CSV table of N, CA and C in Angstrom, one decimal:
chain,number,residue,atom,x,y,z
A,1332,UNK,N,116.9,89.4,131.7
A,1332,UNK,CA,115.6,89.8,131.4
A,1332,UNK,C,114.6,89.0,132.2
A,1333,UNK,N,113.8,89.6,133.0
A,1333,UNK,CA,112.8,88.8,133.8
A,1333,UNK,C,111.5,88.6,133.0
A,1334,UNK,N,110.6,87.9,133.6
A,1334,UNK,CA,109.3,87.6,132.8
A,1334,UNK,C,108.5,88.9,132.5
A,1335,UNK,N,108.5,89.9,133.3
A,1335,UNK,CA,107.8,91.1,133.0
A,1335,UNK,C,108.3,91.8,131.8
A,1336,UNK,N,109.7,91.9,131.7
A,1336,UNK,CA,110.3,92.5,130.5
A,1336,UNK,C,110.0,91.7,129.3
A,1337,UNK,N,110.0,90.4,129.4
A,1337,UNK,CA,109.8,89.6,128.2
A,1337,UNK,C,108.3,89.7,127.7
A,1338,UNK,N,107.4,89.7,128.7
A,1338,UNK,CA,106.0,89.9,128.4
A,1338,UNK,C,105.8,91.4,127.8
A,1339,UNK,N,106.4,92.3,128.4
A,1339,UNK,CA,106.3,93.7,128.0
A,1339,UNK,C,106.8,93.9,126.5
A,1340,UNK,N,107.9,93.3,126.2
A,1340,UNK,CA,108.4,93.4,124.9
A,1340,UNK,C,107.5,92.7,123.8
A,1341,UNK,N,106.8,91.6,124.2
A,1341,UNK,CA,105.9,91.0,123.3
A,1341,UNK,C,104.7,91.8,123.1
A,1342,UNK,N,104.2,92.5,124.1
A,1342,UNK,CA,103.0,93.4,124.0
A,1342,UNK,C,103.3,94.6,123.2
A,1343,UNK,N,104.5,95.2,123.4
A,1343,UNK,CA,104.8,96.5,122.7
A,1343,UNK,C,105.3,96.3,121.3
A,1344,UNK,N,105.6,95.1,120.9
A,1344,UNK,CA,106.0,94.8,119.5
A,1344,UNK,C,107.5,94.7,119.3
A,1345,UNK,N,107.8,94.2,118.1
A,1345,UNK,CA,109.2,93.9,117.9
A,1345,UNK,C,110.1,95.2,117.7
A,1346,UNK,N,109.5,96.3,117.3
A,1346,UNK,CA,110.3,97.5,117.1
A,1346,UNK,C,110.7,98.0,118.5
A,1347,UNK,N,109.7,98.1,119.4
A,1347,UNK,CA,110.0,98.6,120.8
A,1347,UNK,C,111.1,97.7,121.5
A,1348,UNK,N,111.0,96.4,121.3
A,1348,UNK,CA,111.9,95.4,121.8
A,1348,UNK,C,113.3,95.7,121.2
A,1349,UNK,N,113.4,95.9,119.9
A,1349,UNK,CA,114.7,96.1,119.3
A,1349,UNK,C,115.3,97.5,119.7
A,1350,UNK,N,114.4,98.5,119.9
A,1350,UNK,CA,114.9,99.8,120.3
A,1350,UNK,C,115.4,99.7,121.8
A,1351,UNK,N,114.8,98.9,122.6
A,1351,UNK,CA,115.2,98.7,124.0
A,1351,UNK,C,116.5,98.0,124.0
A,1352,UNK,N,116.8,97.1,123.0
A,1352,UNK,CA,118.0,96.4,122.9
A,1352,UNK,C,119.2,97.2,122.3
A,1353,UNK,N,118.9,98.5,121.9
A,1353,UNK,CA,119.9,99.4,121.4
A,1353,UNK,C,119.9,99.6,119.9
A,1354,UNK,N,119.0,99.1,119.1
A,1354,UNK,CA,118.9,99.3,117.7
A,1354,UNK,C,118.4,100.7,117.4
A,1355,UNK,N,119.1,101.4,116.5
A,1355,UNK,CA,118.6,102.7,116.1
A,1355,UNK,C,118.0,102.7,114.8
A,1356,UNK,N,116.7,102.9,114.7
A,1356,UNK,CA,115.9,102.9,113.5
A,1356,UNK,C,115.9,104.2,112.7
A,1357,UNK,N,116.3,105.3,113.4
A,1357,UNK,CA,116.3,106.6,112.9
A,1357,UNK,C,114.9,107.1,112.8
A,1358,UNK,N,114.6,108.2,112.1
A,1358,UNK,CA,113.3,108.7,112.0
A,1358,UNK,C,112.7,108.4,110.6
A,1359,UNK,N,111.4,108.6,110.5
A,1359,UNK,CA,110.7,108.2,109.2
A,1359,UNK,C,111.2,109.1,108.1
A,1360,UNK,N,111.6,108.5,107.0
A,1360,UNK,CA,112.1,109.3,105.9
A,1360,UNK,C,113.6,109.5,105.9
A,1361,UNK,N,114.3,109.1,106.9
A,1361,UNK,CA,115.8,109.2,106.9
A,1361,UNK,C,116.4,108.5,105.8
A,1362,UNK,N,116.0,107.2,105.5
A,1362,UNK,CA,116.6,106.4,104.4
A,1362,UNK,C,116.3,107.1,103.1
A,1363,UNK,N,115.3,107.9,103.0
A,1363,UNK,CA,114.9,108.5,101.7
A,1363,UNK,C,115.6,109.9,101.5
A,1364,UNK,N,116.3,110.3,102.6
A,1364,UNK,CA,117.0,111.6,102.5
A,1364,UNK,C,116.0,112.8,102.8
A,1365,UNK,N,114.9,112.5,103.5
A,1365,UNK,CA,113.9,113.6,103.8
A,1365,UNK,C,114.2,114.1,105.2
A,1366,UNK,N,113.8,115.3,105.4
A,1366,UNK,CA,113.9,115.9,106.8
A,1366,UNK,C,113.0,115.2,107.8
A,1367,UNK,N,113.4,115.4,109.1
A,1367,UNK,CA,112.6,114.7,110.1
A,1367,UNK,C,111.3,115.5,110.4
A,1368,UNK,N,111.4,116.8,110.4
A,1368,UNK,CA,110.2,117.6,110.6
A,1368,UNK,C,110.0,118.7,109.6
A,1369,UNK,N,108.9,119.3,109.5
A,1369,UNK,CA,108.6,120.4,108.6
A,1369,UNK,C,108.4,120.1,107.2
A,1370,UNK,N,108.4,121.1,106.3
A,1370,UNK,CA,108.2,120.8,104.9
A,1370,UNK,C,109.1,119.8,104.3
A,1371,UNK,N,108.5,118.9,103.5
A,1371,UNK,CA,109.3,117.8,102.9
A,1371,UNK,C,109.5,116.6,103.7
A,1372,UNK,N,109.0,116.6,104.9
A,1372,UNK,CA,109.0,115.4,105.8
A,1372,UNK,C,107.9,114.5,105.4
A,1373,UNK,N,108.0,113.2,105.8
A,1373,UNK,CA,107.0,112.2,105.6
A,1373,UNK,C,105.7,112.6,106.2
A,1374,UNK,N,104.6,112.5,105.4
A,1374,UNK,CA,103.2,112.8,105.9
A,1374,UNK,C,102.8,111.7,107.0
A,1375,UNK,N,102.2,112.2,108.0
A,1375,UNK,CA,101.7,111.3,109.1
A,1375,UNK,C,100.4,110.7,108.7
A,1376,UNK,N,100.0,109.5,109.2
A,1376,UNK,CA,98.8,108.8,108.8
A,1376,UNK,C,97.5,109.6,109.1
A,1377,UNK,N,97.4,110.4,110.1
A,1377,UNK,CA,96.2,111.1,110.4
A,1377,UNK,C,95.9,112.1,109.3
A,1378,UNK,N,96.9,112.9,108.9
A,1378,UNK,CA,96.7,113.8,107.8
A,1378,UNK,C,96.3,113.1,106.5
A,1379,UNK,N,96.9,111.9,106.2
A,1379,UNK,CA,96.7,111.2,105.0
A,1379,UNK,C,95.2,110.7,105.0
A,1380,UNK,N,94.7,110.2,106.1
A,1380,UNK,CA,93.4,109.7,106.2
A,1380,UNK,C,92.4,110.9,106.1
A,1381,UNK,N,92.7,112.0,106.7
A,1381,UNK,CA,91.8,113.2,106.6
A,1381,UNK,C,91.7,113.6,105.1
A,1382,UNK,N,92.9,113.7,104.4
A,1382,UNK,CA,92.9,114.1,103.0
A,1382,UNK,C,92.0,113.1,102.2
A,1383,UNK,N,92.2,111.8,102.5
A,1383,UNK,CA,91.4,110.8,101.7
A,1383,UNK,C,89.9,111.0,102.0
A,1384,UNK,N,89.5,111.3,103.2
A,1384,UNK,CA,88.1,111.6,103.6
A,1384,UNK,C,87.6,112.8,102.9
A,1385,UNK,N,88.4,113.9,102.8
A,1385,UNK,CA,87.9,115.1,102.1
A,1385,UNK,C,87.7,114.8,100.6
A,1386,UNK,N,88.7,114.1,100.0
A,1386,UNK,CA,88.5,113.7,98.6
A,1386,UNK,C,87.3,112.8,98.3
A,1387,UNK,N,87.1,111.9,99.2
A,1387,UNK,CA,85.9,111.0,99.1
A,1387,UNK,C,84.6,111.9,99.2
A,1388,UNK,N,84.6,112.8,100.2
A,1388,UNK,CA,83.4,113.6,100.4
A,1388,UNK,C,83.1,114.5,99.2
A,1389,UNK,N,84.2,115.1,98.6
A,1389,UNK,CA,84.1,115.9,97.4
A,1389,UNK,C,83.6,115.1,96.2
A,1390,UNK,N,84.1,113.9,96.1
A,1390,UNK,CA,83.7,113.0,95.0
A,1390,UNK,C,82.2,112.6,95.1
A,1391,UNK,N,81.8,112.3,96.3
A,1391,UNK,CA,80.4,112.0,96.6
A,1391,UNK,C,79.5,113.2,96.4
A,1392,UNK,N,79.9,114.3,96.8
A,1392,UNK,CA,79.2,115.5,96.6
A,1392,UNK,C,79.0,115.8,95.1
A,1393,UNK,N,80.0,115.7,94.3
A,1393,UNK,CA,79.9,115.9,92.8
A,1393,UNK,C,79.0,114.9,92.2
A,1394,UNK,N,79.2,113.6,92.6
A,1394,UNK,CA,78.3,112.5,92.0
A,1394,UNK,C,76.9,112.7,92.4
A,1395,UNK,N,76.6,113.1,93.6
A,1395,UNK,CA,75.2,113.2,94.1
A,1395,UNK,C,74.6,114.5,93.5
A,1396,UNK,N,75.3,115.6,93.5
A,1396,UNK,CA,74.8,116.9,93.1
A,1396,UNK,C,74.7,117.1,91.6
A,1397,UNK,N,75.6,116.5,90.8
A,1397,UNK,CA,75.6,116.8,89.4
A,1397,UNK,C,75.2,115.6,88.5
A,1398,UNK,N,75.3,114.4,89.0
A,1398,UNK,CA,75.0,113.3,88.1
A,1398,UNK,C,73.8,112.5,88.5
A,1399,UNK,N,73.6,112.2,89.7
A,1399,UNK,CA,72.5,111.4,90.1
A,1399,UNK,C,71.6,112.1,91.1
A,1400,UNK,N,70.5,111.5,91.4
A,1400,UNK,CA,69.6,112.0,92.4
A,1400,UNK,C,69.4,111.0,93.5
A,1401,UNK,N,70.2,109.9,93.5
A,1401,UNK,CA,70.1,108.9,94.5
A,1401,UNK,C,71.4,108.7,95.2
A,1402,UNK,N,71.4,108.7,96.5
A,1402,UNK,CA,72.7,108.5,97.2
A,1402,UNK,C,73.3,107.2,97.0
A,1403,UNK,N,72.5,106.1,96.9
A,1403,UNK,CA,73.0,104.8,96.6
A,1403,UNK,C,73.8,104.7,95.3
A,1404,UNK,N,73.2,105.2,94.3
A,1404,UNK,CA,73.8,105.2,93.0
A,1404,UNK,C,75.0,106.0,92.9
A,1405,UNK,N,75.0,107.2,93.6
A,1405,UNK,CA,76.1,108.1,93.7
A,1405,UNK,C,77.3,107.4,94.4
A,1406,UNK,N,77.0,106.8,95.5
A,1406,UNK,CA,78.1,106.2,96.3
A,1406,UNK,C,78.6,104.9,95.7
A,1407,UNK,N,77.8,104.1,95.1
A,1407,UNK,CA,78.3,102.8,94.6
A,1407,UNK,C,78.9,102.9,93.2
A,1408,UNK,N,78.5,103.8,92.4
A,1408,UNK,CA,78.9,103.8,91.0
A,1408,UNK,C,79.8,105.0,90.7
A,1409,UNK,N,79.2,106.2,90.8
A,1409,UNK,CA,79.8,107.4,90.3
A,1409,UNK,C,80.9,108.0,91.2
A,1410,UNK,N,80.8,108.0,92.5
A,1410,UNK,CA,81.8,108.6,93.4
A,1410,UNK,C,83.1,107.9,93.3
A,1411,UNK,N,83.2,106.6,93.2
A,1411,UNK,CA,84.6,106.0,93.0
A,1411,UNK,C,85.2,106.3,91.7
A,1412,UNK,N,84.4,106.4,90.6
A,1412,UNK,CA,84.9,106.8,89.3
A,1412,UNK,C,85.4,108.3,89.3
A,1413,UNK,N,84.6,109.1,89.9
A,1413,UNK,CA,85.0,110.5,90.0
A,1413,UNK,C,86.3,110.7,90.9
A,1414,UNK,N,86.4,109.9,92.0
A,1414,UNK,CA,87.6,110.0,92.8
A,1414,UNK,C,88.8,109.5,92.1
A,1415,UNK,N,88.6,108.4,91.3
A,1415,UNK,CA,89.7,107.9,90.5
A,1415,UNK,C,90.2,108.9,89.5
A,1416,UNK,N,89.3,109.5,88.8
A,1416,UNK,CA,89.7,110.5,87.8
A,1416,UNK,C,90.3,111.8,88.5
A,1417,UNK,N,89.8,112.2,89.7
A,1417,UNK,CA,90.3,113.3,90.4
A,1417,UNK,C,91.7,113.0,90.9
A,1418,UNK,N,92.0,111.8,91.4
A,1418,UNK,CA,93.3,111.5,91.9
A,1418,UNK,C,94.3,111.4,90.7
A,1419,UNK,N,94.0,110.8,89.7
A,1419,UNK,CA,94.9,110.6,88.6
A,1419,UNK,C,95.2,112.0,87.9
A,1420,UNK,N,94.2,112.8,87.7
A,1420,UNK,CA,94.4,114.0,87.0
A,1420,UNK,C,95.2,115.1,87.9
A,1421,UNK,N,94.8,115.2,89.2
A,1421,UNK,CA,95.4,116.2,90.0
A,1421,UNK,C,96.8,115.8,90.5
A,1422,UNK,N,96.9,114.5,90.9
A,1422,UNK,CA,98.3,114.1,91.4
A,1422,UNK,C,99.2,114.1,90.2
A,1423,UNK,N,98.7,113.7,89.0
A,1423,UNK,CA,99.6,113.6,87.9
A,1423,UNK,C,100.0,115.0,87.3
A,1424,UNK,N,99.3,116.0,87.6
A,1424,UNK,CA,99.6,117.3,87.1
A,1424,UNK,C,100.2,118.3,88.1
A,1425,UNK,N,99.5,118.5,89.3
A,1425,UNK,CA,100.0,119.4,90.3
A,1425,UNK,C,100.6,118.7,91.5
A,1426,UNK,N,100.4,117.4,91.7
A,1426,UNK,CA,101.0,116.7,92.8
A,1426,UNK,C,100.2,116.5,94.0
A,1427,UNK,N,99.0,117.0,94.0
A,1427,UNK,CA,98.1,116.8,95.1
A,1427,UNK,C,96.6,116.9,94.7
A,1428,UNK,N,95.8,116.3,95.5
A,1428,UNK,CA,94.3,116.4,95.3
A,1428,UNK,C,93.8,117.5,96.2
A,1429,UNK,N,92.6,117.9,96.0
A,1429,UNK,CA,92.1,119.0,96.9
A,1429,UNK,C,92.2,118.7,98.4
A,1430,UNK,N,91.9,117.4,98.7
A,1430,UNK,CA,92.0,117.0,100.1
A,1430,UNK,C,93.4,117.1,100.7
A,1431,UNK,N,94.4,116.6,99.8
A,1431,UNK,CA,95.8,116.7,100.2
A,1431,UNK,C,96.2,118.1,100.4
A,1432,UNK,N,95.8,119.0,99.5
A,1432,UNK,CA,96.2,120.4,99.6
A,1432,UNK,C,95.6,121.0,100.8
A,1433,UNK,N,94.4,120.7,101.2
A,1433,UNK,CA,93.7,121.2,102.3
A,1433,UNK,C,94.5,120.8,103.6
A,1434,UNK,N,95.0,119.6,103.6
A,1434,UNK,CA,95.7,119.0,104.7
A,1434,UNK,C,97.2,119.3,104.7
A,1435,UNK,N,97.7,120.0,103.7
A,1435,UNK,CA,99.1,120.4,103.6
A,1435,UNK,C,100.0,119.3,103.2
A,1436,UNK,N,99.5,118.5,102.2
A,1436,UNK,CA,100.3,117.3,101.7
A,1436,UNK,C,100.5,117.4,100.2
A,1437,UNK,N,101.5,116.7,99.7
A,1437,UNK,CA,101.6,116.5,98.3
A,1437,UNK,C,102.3,115.2,98.0
A,1438,UNK,N,102.2,114.7,96.8
A,1438,UNK,CA,102.8,113.5,96.4
A,1438,UNK,C,104.0,113.8,95.6
A,1439,UNK,N,105.2,113.2,95.8
A,1439,UNK,CA,106.4,113.5,95.1
A,1439,UNK,C,107.0,112.2,94.6
A,1440,UNK,N,107.6,112.3,93.4
A,1440,UNK,CA,108.3,111.1,92.9
A,1440,UNK,C,109.7,111.2,93.6
A,1441,UNK,N,110.2,110.0,94.0
A,1441,UNK,CA,111.5,110.0,94.6
A,1441,UNK,C,112.6,110.4,93.7
A,1442,UNK,N,112.6,110.0,92.4
A,1442,UNK,CA,113.6,110.3,91.5
A,1442,UNK,C,113.6,111.8,91.0
A,1443,UNK,N,112.5,112.3,90.7
A,1443,UNK,CA,112.4,113.6,90.1
A,1443,UNK,C,111.7,114.7,90.9
A,1444,UNK,N,110.9,114.3,91.9
A,1444,UNK,CA,110.2,115.2,92.7
A,1444,UNK,C,108.8,115.5,92.1
A,1445,UNK,N,108.6,115.3,90.8
A,1445,UNK,CA,107.4,115.5,90.1
A,1445,UNK,C,106.7,114.2,89.7
A,1446,UNK,N,105.5,114.0,90.0
A,1446,UNK,CA,104.8,112.7,89.7
A,1446,UNK,C,104.3,112.8,88.2
A,1447,UNK,N,104.7,111.8,87.4
A,1447,UNK,CA,104.2,111.7,86.1
A,1447,UNK,C,102.7,111.2,86.1
A,1448,UNK,N,102.0,111.4,85.0
A,1448,UNK,CA,100.6,110.9,85.0
A,1448,UNK,C,100.5,109.3,85.1
A,1449,UNK,N,101.5,108.6,84.5
A,1449,UNK,CA,101.4,107.2,84.6
A,1449,UNK,C,101.7,106.7,86.0
A,1450,UNK,N,102.6,107.4,86.7
A,1450,UNK,CA,102.9,107.0,88.1
A,1450,UNK,C,101.7,107.3,89.0
A,1451,UNK,N,101.0,108.4,88.7
A,1451,UNK,CA,99.8,108.8,89.4
A,1451,UNK,C,98.7,107.7,89.2
A,1452,UNK,N,98.6,107.3,87.9
A,1452,UNK,CA,97.6,106.2,87.6
A,1452,UNK,C,97.9,104.9,88.3
A,1453,UNK,N,99.2,104.5,88.3
A,1453,UNK,CA,99.6,103.3,89.0
A,1453,UNK,C,99.3,103.4,90.5
A,1454,UNK,N,99.7,104.5,91.1
A,1454,UNK,CA,99.5,104.7,92.5
A,1454,UNK,C,98.0,104.7,92.9
A,1455,UNK,N,97.2,105.3,92.0
A,1455,UNK,CA,95.7,105.3,92.3
A,1455,UNK,C,95.1,103.9,92.1
A,1456,UNK,N,95.5,103.2,91.1
A,1456,UNK,CA,95.0,101.8,91.0
A,1456,UNK,C,95.3,101.0,92.2
A,1457,UNK,N,96.6,101.1,92.6
A,1457,UNK,CA,97.0,100.3,93.8
A,1457,UNK,C,96.3,100.8,95.1
A,1458,UNK,N,96.0,102.1,95.2
A,1458,UNK,CA,95.3,102.6,96.3
A,1458,UNK,C,93.9,102.1,96.3
A,1459,UNK,N,93.3,102.0,95.2
A,1459,UNK,CA,91.9,101.5,95.1
A,1459,UNK,C,91.8,100.0,95.4
A,1460,UNK,N,92.9,99.2,95.3
A,1460,UNK,CA,93.0,97.8,95.7
A,1460,UNK,C,93.0,97.7,97.2
A,1461,UNK,N,93.3,98.7,97.9
A,1461,UNK,CA,93.3,98.9,99.4
A,1461,UNK,C,94.4,98.1,100.1
A,1462,UNK,N,94.6,96.9,99.8
A,1462,UNK,CA,95.7,96.1,100.5
A,1462,UNK,C,97.0,96.7,100.4
A,1463,UNK,N,97.5,97.2,99.2
A,1463,UNK,CA,98.8,97.8,99.1
A,1463,UNK,C,98.9,99.1,100.0
A,1464,UNK,N,97.8,99.8,100.1
A,1464,UNK,CA,97.8,101.0,101.0
A,1464,UNK,C,97.8,100.7,102.4
A,1465,UNK,N,97.5,99.5,102.8
A,1465,UNK,CA,97.4,99.1,104.3
A,1465,UNK,C,98.7,98.5,104.7
A,1466,UNK,N,99.6,98.2,103.8
A,1466,UNK,CA,100.9,97.6,104.1
A,1466,UNK,C,102.0,98.7,104.1
A,1467,UNK,N,102.6,99.1,105.2
A,1467,UNK,CA,103.5,100.2,105.3
A,1467,UNK,C,104.9,99.7,105.6
A,1468,UNK,N,105.9,100.5,105.2
A,1468,UNK,CA,107.3,100.2,105.5
A,1468,UNK,C,107.6,101.0,106.7
A,1469,UNK,N,108.9,100.9,107.2
A,1469,UNK,CA,109.3,101.7,108.4
A,1469,UNK,C,109.3,103.2,108.2
A,1470,UNK,N,109.3,103.6,106.9
A,1470,UNK,CA,109.3,105.0,106.7
A,1470,UNK,C,107.9,105.6,106.6
A,1471,UNK,N,106.9,104.7,106.7
A,1471,UNK,CA,105.5,105.2,106.7
A,1471,UNK,C,104.9,105.3,105.3
A,1472,UNK,N,105.6,104.7,104.3
A,1472,UNK,CA,105.1,104.7,103.0
A,1472,UNK,C,104.3,103.4,102.8
A,1473,UNK,N,103.2,103.5,102.1
A,1473,UNK,CA,102.4,102.4,101.8
A,1473,UNK,C,103.0,101.6,100.6
A,1474,UNK,N,102.6,100.4,100.4
A,1474,UNK,CA,103.1,99.6,99.3
A,1474,UNK,C,102.8,100.2,98.0
A,1475,UNK,N,101.6,100.9,97.9
A,1475,UNK,CA,101.3,101.6,96.7
A,1475,UNK,C,102.3,102.7,96.3
A,1476,UNK,N,102.8,103.4,97.4
A,1476,UNK,CA,103.8,104.4,97.1
A,1476,UNK,C,105.1,103.8,96.7
A,1477,UNK,N,105.5,102.7,97.4
A,1477,UNK,CA,106.8,102.1,97.0
A,1477,UNK,C,106.8,101.6,95.6
A,1478,UNK,N,105.7,100.9,95.2
A,1478,UNK,CA,105.6,100.4,93.8
A,1478,UNK,C,105.6,101.5,92.8
A,1479,UNK,N,105.0,102.6,93.1
A,1479,UNK,CA,104.9,103.7,92.2
A,1479,UNK,C,106.1,104.6,92.2
A,1480,UNK,N,107.0,104.4,93.2
A,1480,UNK,CA,108.2,105.2,93.3
A,1480,UNK,C,107.9,106.6,93.8
A,1481,UNK,N,106.9,106.8,94.7
A,1481,UNK,CA,106.5,108.1,95.2
A,1481,UNK,C,106.5,108.1,96.7
A,1482,UNK,N,106.3,109.3,97.2
A,1482,UNK,CA,106.3,109.5,98.7
A,1482,UNK,C,105.3,110.6,99.0
A,1483,UNK,N,104.6,110.5,100.0
A,1483,UNK,CA,103.6,111.6,100.4
A,1483,UNK,C,104.3,112.5,101.5
A,1484,UNK,N,104.5,113.7,101.2
A,1484,UNK,CA,105.2,114.6,102.1
A,1484,UNK,C,104.4,115.8,102.5
A,1485,UNK,N,104.8,116.5,103.5
A,1485,UNK,CA,104.2,117.7,104.0
A,1485,UNK,C,104.6,118.9,103.1
A,1486,UNK,N,103.8,119.8,103.0
A,1486,UNK,CA,104.1,121.0,102.2
A,1486,UNK,C,104.7,122.1,103.1
């Protein structure tokens, strides 16, 4: 390995260097028994962020339109509470929020396929802490999903 390859492996990260050395990581969700593409495969980050943005916008709209007349009060107090309730109730009953449904995603429990209300509440609390949602494993699941025993998949 010359200096350019060593520098290139450092810049591209440890995964690229390991793959170049011959390590096969497989595809996202392979360890969980999920398909590589299509329905039931691991949700990609772009769709997940888009669904979160839709849910936040809906919560903000409900807070501003129905409860308060001030954007600051709606954004700081009511919208997070409405979003928390929206996520716990919808994920715990039907498996998706309005934003997730619009983006073609759903949350599934690894063991049963159906998310119980207490799993949805745990997942939502961890999501609101933000740090667990920003730490991902090689399958693309956030720490909040791992701790709750769930996975976000495509419909």
